[in-house]
RNA sequence: CGGAGCGUGGCGCAGUUUGGUAGCGCACUUGACUGGGGGUCAAGAGGUCGCCGGUUCAAAUCCGGCCGCUCCGACCA
C-alpha cells in the first residue's frame, strides 16, 4: 500500500464548518476536506472520501456476489423512448435530466435502470432454463430533485448500487429477494451502520411490495413508525395503525348551530366532546377528480394512502375556490348528499356510529351522522396517517415515531416492467411467461454520510476500520533524524503489511496534527516523537479511545496490528 | 412550485438601518522566537462586496430585475 503524506494530500481541513452545513456528518465531511460542493446537490469527492467510497463499494460487491448476483454496467445516457415504453416518461418526468443529441434526439440521464435491464433481459433471455437471473451495477444516477438537501443525503448526481432479479414465478422470486435482504443486512453491518427494515411504499418505481432499510437518526427526512412491543416497522407513508375506540353515539340526525366554528378542535371544544366524536372532511384533487375524504376528527389523511386506495397517480389538496365549485362548504362540509362515487371513507368513520359532521352550510353541524344510514362511500379504505402514540395494528401497543434516512430499498416489482416491455420467456410447456422482477437499491454516498453520522465525536470522524480511508495515522513530532528514521521505518513496515497509512509530515505544531488526525478519523494513531524515542517508546491510540498507550519501538508493528485487530470492524 | 433566509478574500463573520473609496478572526506568504492538543511577535499577499440595470457628485449600503445557495413545505429510490 502506498503511504499518503499530509503535505501532499489533495484537500484541506477547515477549522470552521461552512455555514451551509447543518448535520454533523455534512459538517465533518466538509471540515475534514473530504467533499467539496460544486452546485446544489452536486459534490466532488476528494481522495480520502473516494477511498472510503471504493471500500464501501467493495463490501457491497462482495455481498452481492455472495447473494448470487453478477456485476455489469449499463448506460447512463438513454433514449427517452425507452422510458415511454415502460410508461414512466411522464410519471418520472420532472426528475429526469433531459438532453438532446446532435441529431436532435431526446435523451435522458438515467435516474435508475429498470427499463435498461428489462431491455437487456428481453434481448438475452429466451428460456426458463436461463432463469433465475440476478445482476447488479454501481453506477452514477442523475435525478433533478426538486430540493436537494442535507449534504449527501439528497443529491442530484450520485452512485447507486442497483440490482435486478428475474424469476419464473413468485416462489422463485422469494428466494432471490430473501438473499438480497440478507445481503443488505450484511452490508450495513459491515459498514458500521445499524438499520431497521421497514415496510414502505414503492413510489415511482412501482410494484407490489417494498422494504426500506432505514438508518434511524434525528436528521433523517423520513418518518418511521415503530412498534416497541411487536416490532412492527413501517414508513409513515404506509404505516397501519388501529383506530382505537371511537366516541360515536346512537341517535337521530340533529342539526346544531355552531357559529364561527370551522375547525375540529374548535368544534370539539364548542360542543364539549372529544375530537374522536367528530368526522373530518378533507378535499383533494385526485387524478383531476375532486374527492371528498372522510376520517375521524382526531386523525389526518395520508395522501399517499388515498392515492393508493383510488389506484391513482396524482393528488393535491383542493384549492378553496375548487371546494366551492364542487358545492362543498369548507369547515362545515357534510358527506350527506355527496355523490358516493366521489367519497372515500376511512374505517374510523365507518365503524364509529353517530359522529358530529358538517351540515354543508356555514355555522351549522349535524349530530349523529351515521355511515350506512345517512351516507355512504364508494371506497372504504385505510387513508389515515399514523402518528406517534397510535395503537399498533398488530398488537395494540403505542407506536413510536422516529426520523430516519433511507439507505436501501428493495422492491418486488412483479411484472410492472416485464409486461409493458414484453420481456418474456418460454416455459417447459412452450408457453410464453412474463418473469417476476425485483430491484434492490443502495445509495452509496448516502451510506457514507450515514457512516459518519453514526461514527463521530466532537473532534471528528471515527471511521470503522472496514471503510476507513486510512488505517493508521502517523504523527511525527520533532524534526530530528531519529524521529525521521523511526517514522520511515514504521510507515514502510505498516504499509508493507497491507495497511493504508497516512503520515503527517507537515511542519505543524503537535496540536494541529492531533486535531487533524482526530478530524480525519483513522482508527489508529501512532505518535512518534523525540521525547518518547529517548525511552525507545512510541505511542498508540485508537481513535475511539481517549487514552494513548506507550509501546517499545521494537514491538510497534505487532502492537499496531493487535490494536487494529481489537476493533470489531 | 409555495414560505423564509442568505450571497462581502479559501472558511467564519462585521459593515447595509443613517450612501462618502472595505474591515475582523482563522487560513495563506516571509522572518524570528517557540515546539506533545489549533503558540507568540513582526512584516505581507489576497476582495470589480453574486450579476445586470437604475437613482446619486458619490452605492457593499437606496430602487428594479435576474442568478446562486440554505432551511421549512410540496415533491421525491
Coordinates of C-alpha atoms in Angstrom, one line a residue, chain A residues 71-517:
Chain A
X71 CA -21.9 -7.2 -11.8
X72 CA -22.5 -5.5 -15.0
X73 CA -22.6 -2.0 -16.3
X74 CA -25.4 -0.2 -18.1
X75 CA -25.5 3.2 -19.9
X76 CA -26.3 6.4 -18.1
X77 CA -27.4 8.1 -21.3
X78 CA -30.6 6.6 -22.6
X79 CA -33.1 7.3 -25.4
X80 CA -36.3 8.8 -24.0
X81 CA -38.3 6.2 -26.0
X82 CA -37.2 3.5 -23.6
X83 CA -39.0 5.4 -20.8
X84 CA -42.1 5.9 -22.9
X85 CA -42.2 2.1 -23.4
X86 CA -42.5 1.5 -19.7
X87 CA -44.9 4.4 -19.2
X88 CA -42.6 6.2 -16.9
X89 CA -41.5 9.1 -19.1
X90 CA -44.3 11.2 -17.7
X91 CA -44.7 9.8 -14.2
X92 CA -40.9 10.3 -13.6
X93 CA -40.9 13.4 -15.8
X94 CA -39.7 16.3 -13.8
X95 CA -36.9 14.3 -12.2
X96 CA -35.4 13.3 -15.5
X97 CA -32.5 15.3 -16.8
X98 CA -33.2 15.7 -20.4
X99 CA -30.8 16.4 -23.2
X100 CA -30.6 16.4 -27.0
X101 CA -28.0 14.8 -29.1
X102 CA -26.7 16.5 -32.3
X103 CA -29.4 14.8 -34.3
X104 CA -32.0 16.4 -32.0
X105 CA -33.0 13.1 -30.5
X106 CA -34.2 13.4 -26.9
X107 CA -32.0 11.5 -24.4
X108 CA -32.3 11.3 -20.6
X109 CA -29.7 10.8 -18.0
X110 CA -30.8 7.7 -16.2
X111 CA -32.2 8.1 -12.7
X112 CA -32.5 4.3 -12.3
X113 CA -32.2 1.3 -14.6
X114 CA -35.3 -0.8 -14.5
X115 CA -36.0 -0.1 -18.2
X116 CA -32.5 -0.8 -19.4
X117 CA -32.1 -4.0 -17.5
X118 CA -35.5 -5.2 -18.8
X119 CA -34.5 -4.3 -22.3
X120 CA -31.3 -6.4 -21.8
X121 CA -33.3 -9.2 -20.4
X122 CA -35.6 -9.4 -23.4
X123 CA -32.7 -9.3 -25.8
X124 CA -30.8 -12.1 -24.0
X125 CA -33.2 -14.4 -22.1
X126 CA -35.4 -16.7 -24.1
X127 CA -36.0 -19.8 -21.9
X128 CA -36.9 -20.8 -18.4
X129 CA -33.5 -22.6 -18.5
X130 CA -31.8 -19.2 -18.3
X131 CA -33.6 -18.3 -15.0
X132 CA -33.2 -17.3 -12.3
X133 CA -31.0 -14.2 -13.0
X134 CA -29.6 -11.6 -10.7
X135 CA -27.4 -8.7 -11.9
X136 CA -26.1 -5.5 -10.3
X137 CA -24.1 -2.5 -11.0
X138 CA -22.7 0.5 -9.2
X139 CA -23.3 3.5 -11.4
X140 CA -23.9 7.2 -11.3
X141 CA -27.6 8.2 -11.4
X142 CA -29.0 11.6 -12.2
X143 CA -32.1 13.0 -10.7
X144 CA -33.2 16.6 -10.9
X145 CA -34.5 16.5 -7.4
X146 CA -37.0 19.3 -6.5
X147 CA -35.0 20.1 -3.4
X148 CA -31.5 18.7 -2.8
X149 CA -30.8 18.7 0.9
X150 CA -28.8 17.5 3.9
X151 CA -25.4 17.4 2.2
X152 CA -25.0 14.0 0.7
X153 CA -28.5 12.8 1.8
X154 CA -30.4 14.0 -1.1
X155 CA -28.3 14.9 -4.2
X156 CA -28.8 15.2 -7.9
X157 CA -25.9 13.1 -9.0
X158 CA -25.0 10.0 -7.0
X159 CA -23.7 6.5 -7.1
X160 CA -26.3 3.8 -6.7
X161 CA -25.8 0.2 -6.4
X162 CA -28.8 -1.2 -8.2
X163 CA -29.5 -4.9 -8.5
X164 CA -32.3 -6.7 -10.5
X165 CA -33.6 -10.2 -10.4
X166 CA -35.8 -12.2 -12.8
X167 CA -37.6 -15.3 -11.8
X168 CA -40.0 -17.8 -13.3
X169 CA -42.6 -17.3 -10.5
X170 CA -43.3 -15.9 -7.1
X171 CA -41.7 -18.7 -5.2
X172 CA -38.5 -18.5 -7.1
X173 CA -38.6 -14.7 -6.7
X174 CA -38.8 -15.0 -3.0
X175 CA -35.5 -16.9 -2.8
X176 CA -33.7 -14.1 -4.7
X177 CA -35.5 -11.5 -2.5
X178 CA -34.5 -13.2 0.7
X179 CA -30.9 -13.5 -0.4
X180 CA -30.8 -9.8 -1.2
X181 CA -32.5 -8.9 2.0
X182 CA -29.8 -10.8 4.0
X183 CA -27.1 -9.2 1.9
X184 CA -28.4 -5.8 2.8
X185 CA -28.2 -6.5 6.5
X186 CA -24.7 -7.8 6.0
X187 CA -23.6 -4.7 4.0
X188 CA -24.8 -2.2 6.5
X189 CA -23.4 -4.1 9.5
X190 CA -20.0 -4.3 7.8
X191 CA -20.1 -0.6 7.2
X192 CA -20.8 0.1 10.8
X193 CA -24.3 1.4 10.4
X194 CA -27.3 -0.1 12.1
X195 CA -30.5 -0.2 10.1
X196 CA -34.1 -1.3 10.5
X197 CA -36.1 -2.8 7.7
X198 CA -39.5 -1.2 7.3
X199 CA -42.5 -1.6 5.1
X200 CA -42.6 1.1 2.6
X201 CA -44.4 2.5 -0.4
X202 CA -42.8 1.6 -3.7
X203 CA -43.4 5.1 -5.2
X204 CA -42.4 5.8 -8.8
X205 CA -40.6 2.5 -9.1
X206 CA -43.9 0.7 -8.9
X207 CA -44.6 -2.9 -7.9
X208 CA -46.4 -4.6 -5.2
X209 CA -44.3 -4.6 -2.0
X210 CA -41.2 -3.0 -0.8
X211 CA -39.0 -2.7 2.2
X212 CA -36.7 0.2 3.1
X213 CA -33.5 -0.2 5.1
X214 CA -33.6 2.8 7.4
X215 CA -30.8 4.3 9.4
X216 CA -32.6 5.9 12.4
X217 CA -31.3 9.4 13.0
X218 CA -32.9 12.7 14.0
X219 CA -31.5 14.3 10.9
X220 CA -33.4 11.8 8.7
X221 CA -36.0 13.0 6.2
X222 CA -38.4 10.1 6.5
X223 CA -40.8 9.4 9.4
X224 CA -40.6 5.9 10.6
X225 CA -43.3 4.2 12.7
X226 CA -42.1 1.5 15.1
X227 CA -43.9 -0.7 17.5
X228 CA -41.8 -1.2 20.6
X229 CA -43.7 -4.3 21.5
X230 CA -44.1 -6.5 18.5
X231 CA -41.5 -5.0 16.2
X232 CA -43.8 -3.8 13.5
X233 CA -41.9 -1.2 11.5
X234 CA -43.1 0.9 8.6
X235 CA -42.6 4.2 6.8
X236 CA -45.2 6.6 7.9
X237 CA -46.3 7.0 4.3
X238 CA -47.8 3.5 4.5
X239 CA -47.9 2.6 8.2
X240 CA -51.0 0.9 9.5
X241 CA -52.5 1.6 12.9
X242 CA -55.5 0.6 14.9
X243 CA -58.2 3.2 15.2
X244 CA -58.9 2.7 18.9
X245 CA -62.3 3.4 20.4
X246 CA -64.5 5.8 18.6
X247 CA -66.8 8.1 20.5
X248 CA -69.8 7.8 18.3
X249 CA -73.3 7.6 19.7
X250 CA -76.7 6.3 18.6
X251 CA -79.3 8.7 17.7
X252 CA -81.3 10.6 15.1
X253 CA -79.8 13.3 12.9
X254 CA -80.0 16.6 14.6
X255 CA -78.8 20.0 13.4
X256 CA -76.9 22.2 15.8
X257 CA -75.9 25.8 15.3
X258 CA -72.1 26.3 15.5
X259 CA -71.4 29.9 14.7
X260 CA -67.8 30.5 13.6
X261 CA -66.7 27.0 14.5
X262 CA -64.9 25.8 11.4
X263 CA -62.1 23.6 12.9
X264 CA -62.3 20.2 14.5
X265 CA -60.5 21.5 17.6
X266 CA -63.0 24.4 17.9
X267 CA -66.0 22.1 17.3
X268 CA -64.9 19.6 20.0
X269 CA -64.5 22.4 22.4
X270 CA -67.7 24.2 21.5
X271 CA -69.8 21.1 21.9
X272 CA -67.8 19.7 24.8
X273 CA -67.0 16.4 23.1
X274 CA -63.7 14.7 22.3
X275 CA -62.3 15.1 18.7
X276 CA -63.0 11.3 18.3
X277 CA -66.7 12.1 18.3
X278 CA -66.4 14.2 15.1
X279 CA -65.9 13.4 11.5
X280 CA -63.5 15.4 9.4
X281 CA -63.8 16.1 5.7
X282 CA -60.8 16.8 3.6
X283 CA -60.8 17.7 -0.1
X284 CA -58.4 16.6 -2.7
X285 CA -57.9 16.6 -6.4
X286 CA -57.1 13.0 -7.3
X287 CA -56.1 12.5 -10.9
X288 CA -58.2 15.5 -11.8
X289 CA -61.3 14.5 -9.8
X290 CA -62.5 16.4 -6.8
X291 CA -62.5 13.9 -4.0
X292 CA -64.2 14.0 -0.6
X293 CA -62.3 12.2 2.1
X294 CA -63.8 11.5 5.4
X295 CA -61.9 10.5 8.5
X296 CA -62.4 10.7 12.3
X297 CA -61.8 14.2 13.6
X298 CA -58.7 13.4 15.6
X299 CA -56.9 11.8 12.6
X300 CA -55.2 13.2 9.5
X301 CA -55.5 11.9 5.9
X302 CA -52.4 10.3 4.4
X303 CA -52.4 11.5 0.8
X304 CA -50.3 8.6 -0.4
X305 CA -52.7 6.0 1.1
X306 CA -55.6 8.0 -0.5
X307 CA -53.7 7.7 -3.8
X308 CA -53.2 4.0 -3.5
X309 CA -56.8 3.4 -2.4
X310 CA -58.0 5.0 -5.6
X311 CA -55.3 3.5 -7.7
X312 CA -54.4 7.0 -8.8
X313 CA -51.1 8.7 -9.5
X314 CA -51.6 12.4 -8.6
X315 CA -53.1 14.1 -5.6
X316 CA -53.1 17.5 -4.1
X317 CA -55.4 19.4 -1.7
X318 CA -58.3 21.2 -3.4
X319 CA -58.0 25.0 -3.6
X320 CA -60.6 27.0 -1.8
X321 CA -62.4 28.0 -5.0
X322 CA -62.4 24.4 -6.2
X323 CA -64.0 23.3 -3.0
X324 CA -66.7 25.9 -3.6
X325 CA -67.2 24.8 -7.2
X326 CA -67.7 21.3 -6.0
X327 CA -70.6 22.5 -3.8
X328 CA -68.8 21.8 -0.6
X329 CA -68.6 24.2 2.4
X330 CA -65.1 24.2 3.9
X331 CA -65.3 24.0 7.6
X332 CA -68.9 22.7 7.6
X333 CA -68.8 20.1 4.9
X334 CA -71.0 17.1 5.2
X335 CA -70.7 13.7 3.4
X336 CA -74.5 13.5 3.4
X337 CA -75.8 14.1 -0.1
X338 CA -72.4 13.9 -1.7
X339 CA -72.2 11.6 -4.7
X340 CA -70.8 8.4 -3.1
X341 CA -68.6 7.7 -6.0
X342 CA -66.5 10.8 -5.0
X343 CA -66.3 9.9 -1.3
X344 CA -63.6 7.9 0.3
X345 CA -64.1 6.9 3.9
X346 CA -61.6 5.8 6.5
X347 CA -62.7 2.8 8.6
X348 CA -62.6 5.1 11.6
X349 CA -65.8 6.8 10.5
X350 CA -67.4 3.7 9.0
X351 CA -67.5 1.7 12.3
X352 CA -67.9 4.6 14.6
X353 CA -71.6 5.0 15.0
X354 CA -73.0 8.6 15.0
X355 CA -70.5 11.3 14.7
X356 CA -70.7 15.1 14.5
X357 CA -70.1 16.3 11.0
X358 CA -70.7 19.4 9.0
X359 CA -74.2 20.3 7.8
X360 CA -72.9 21.6 4.5
X361 CA -73.9 25.1 5.4
X362 CA -72.0 27.8 7.2
X363 CA -72.2 27.9 11.0
X364 CA -74.0 24.6 11.3
X365 CA -73.2 21.0 12.1
X366 CA -75.1 17.7 12.4
X367 CA -75.1 15.3 15.3
X368 CA -75.3 11.5 15.0
X369 CA -74.2 11.3 11.4
X370 CA -74.0 7.6 10.8
X371 CA -72.4 5.7 8.0
X372 CA -74.7 3.4 6.0
X373 CA -77.8 5.1 7.3
X374 CA -77.1 8.8 6.4
X375 CA -74.3 8.5 3.8
X376 CA -72.0 6.0 2.1
X377 CA -68.7 6.0 0.2
X378 CA -67.8 4.1 -2.9
X379 CA -64.4 3.5 -1.4
X380 CA -63.8 2.5 2.2
X381 CA -60.1 2.2 2.8
X382 CA -57.3 2.9 5.3
X383 CA -56.4 6.5 4.5
X384 CA -55.2 7.5 8.0
X385 CA -51.8 9.0 8.8
X386 CA -50.2 7.0 11.6
X387 CA -48.9 9.2 14.4
X388 CA -46.8 8.7 17.5
X389 CA -48.9 7.1 20.2
X390 CA -51.4 5.5 17.9
X391 CA -52.2 1.8 18.7
X392 CA -50.2 -0.7 16.7
X393 CA -52.4 -2.5 14.2
X394 CA -50.9 -5.8 15.2
X395 CA -50.6 -5.7 19.0
X396 CA -52.2 -2.5 20.2
X397 CA -49.1 -1.1 21.8
X398 CA -48.5 2.6 21.4
X399 CA -46.4 3.3 18.3
X400 CA -43.2 5.2 18.3
X401 CA -42.2 7.7 15.6
X402 CA -38.6 8.2 14.6
X403 CA -36.8 10.0 11.9
X404 CA -34.6 8.1 9.5
X405 CA -32.6 8.1 6.3
X406 CA -33.4 5.5 3.7
X407 CA -30.1 3.8 2.8
X408 CA -31.6 1.0 0.8
X409 CA -34.8 -0.1 -0.7
X410 CA -35.8 -3.4 -2.1
X411 CA -38.8 -4.0 -4.3
X412 CA -41.0 -6.8 -5.6
X413 CA -41.8 -5.4 -9.0
X414 CA -43.9 -8.3 -10.3
X415 CA -44.4 -7.7 -14.0
X416 CA -44.5 -3.9 -13.7
X417 CA -41.8 -3.6 -16.4
X418 CA -41.6 -7.1 -18.0
X419 CA -45.2 -6.8 -19.0
X420 CA -45.3 -3.5 -20.8
X421 CA -41.9 -4.0 -22.3
X422 CA -42.8 -7.5 -23.4
X423 CA -39.9 -9.3 -21.8
X424 CA -40.9 -12.9 -21.7
X425 CA -39.5 -16.4 -21.9
X426 CA -40.8 -19.8 -22.8
X427 CA -41.5 -22.4 -20.1
X428 CA -41.1 -26.2 -20.3
X429 CA -44.5 -26.4 -22.0
X430 CA -43.7 -23.9 -24.6
X431 CA -45.9 -21.2 -23.0
X432 CA -44.9 -17.6 -23.0
X433 CA -44.3 -16.4 -19.5
X434 CA -43.7 -13.0 -18.1
X435 CA -41.0 -13.1 -15.4
X436 CA -41.3 -11.8 -11.9
X437 CA -38.9 -9.0 -11.3
X438 CA -37.2 -7.5 -8.2
X439 CA -35.0 -4.5 -7.8
X440 CA -32.7 -3.5 -5.0
X441 CA -31.0 -0.2 -4.5
X442 CA -28.4 1.3 -2.1
X443 CA -27.3 5.0 -2.2
X444 CA -23.5 4.7 -1.8
X445 CA -22.6 8.3 -0.8
X446 CA -25.6 8.5 1.4
X447 CA -24.4 5.4 3.1
X448 CA -21.0 7.1 3.6
X449 CA -22.9 10.0 5.2
X450 CA -24.7 7.6 7.5
X451 CA -21.4 6.0 8.5
X452 CA -20.0 9.4 9.5
X453 CA -23.3 10.4 11.2
X454 CA -23.2 7.3 13.4
X455 CA -19.4 7.2 14.0
X456 CA -18.2 10.6 15.2
X457 CA -17.5 12.6 18.3
X458 CA -16.9 16.3 18.9
X459 CA -13.5 16.1 17.4
X460 CA -14.2 14.4 14.1
X461 CA -14.9 11.2 12.3
X462 CA -14.3 7.8 13.9
X463 CA -14.1 5.6 10.9
X464 CA -15.0 2.0 11.3
X465 CA -11.9 0.0 10.2
X466 CA -13.9 -1.6 7.3
X467 CA -14.4 1.7 5.4
X468 CA -11.7 4.0 6.8
X469 CA -9.7 5.8 4.1
X470 CA -6.6 5.2 6.3
X471 CA -6.0 2.5 8.8
X472 CA -3.1 4.3 10.6
X473 CA -2.4 8.0 11.0
X474 CA 1.2 8.6 11.9
X475 CA 2.0 11.8 13.8
X476 CA 5.8 12.6 13.8
X477 CA 6.7 15.1 16.5
X478 CA 10.1 16.8 16.3
X479 CA 12.5 17.3 13.5
X480 CA 15.4 15.2 14.5
X481 CA 16.9 12.4 12.4
X482 CA 15.9 9.9 15.0
X483 CA 12.3 10.7 14.5
X484 CA 12.6 10.7 10.8
X485 CA 14.2 7.3 10.8
X486 CA 11.7 5.8 13.1
X487 CA 8.8 7.2 11.1
X488 CA 10.2 6.0 7.8
X489 CA 10.7 2.5 9.3
X490 CA 7.2 2.3 10.9
X491 CA 5.4 3.6 7.9
X492 CA 7.1 1.3 5.5
X493 CA 6.6 -1.7 7.7
X494 CA 2.9 -1.0 8.2
X495 CA 2.2 -0.2 4.6
X496 CA 4.2 -3.2 3.6
X497 CA 1.9 -5.4 5.7
X498 CA -1.1 -4.2 3.8
X499 CA -2.3 -1.2 5.8
X500 CA -3.3 2.2 4.5
X501 CA -1.0 4.7 6.2
X502 CA -1.1 8.5 6.3
X503 CA 1.8 10.4 7.7
X504 CA 1.5 14.0 8.9
X505 CA 4.9 15.2 7.5
X506 CA 3.9 18.8 7.7
X507 CA 5.9 21.2 9.8
X508 CA 2.9 21.9 12.1
X509 CA 2.5 22.1 15.9
X510 CA 1.6 19.0 17.7
X511 CA -1.9 20.4 18.4
X512 CA -2.6 21.0 14.8
X513 CA -1.6 17.5 13.9
X514 CA -3.5 15.8 16.6
X515 CA -6.6 17.8 15.8
X516 CA -6.4 16.9 12.1
X517 CA -5.8 13.3 13.0

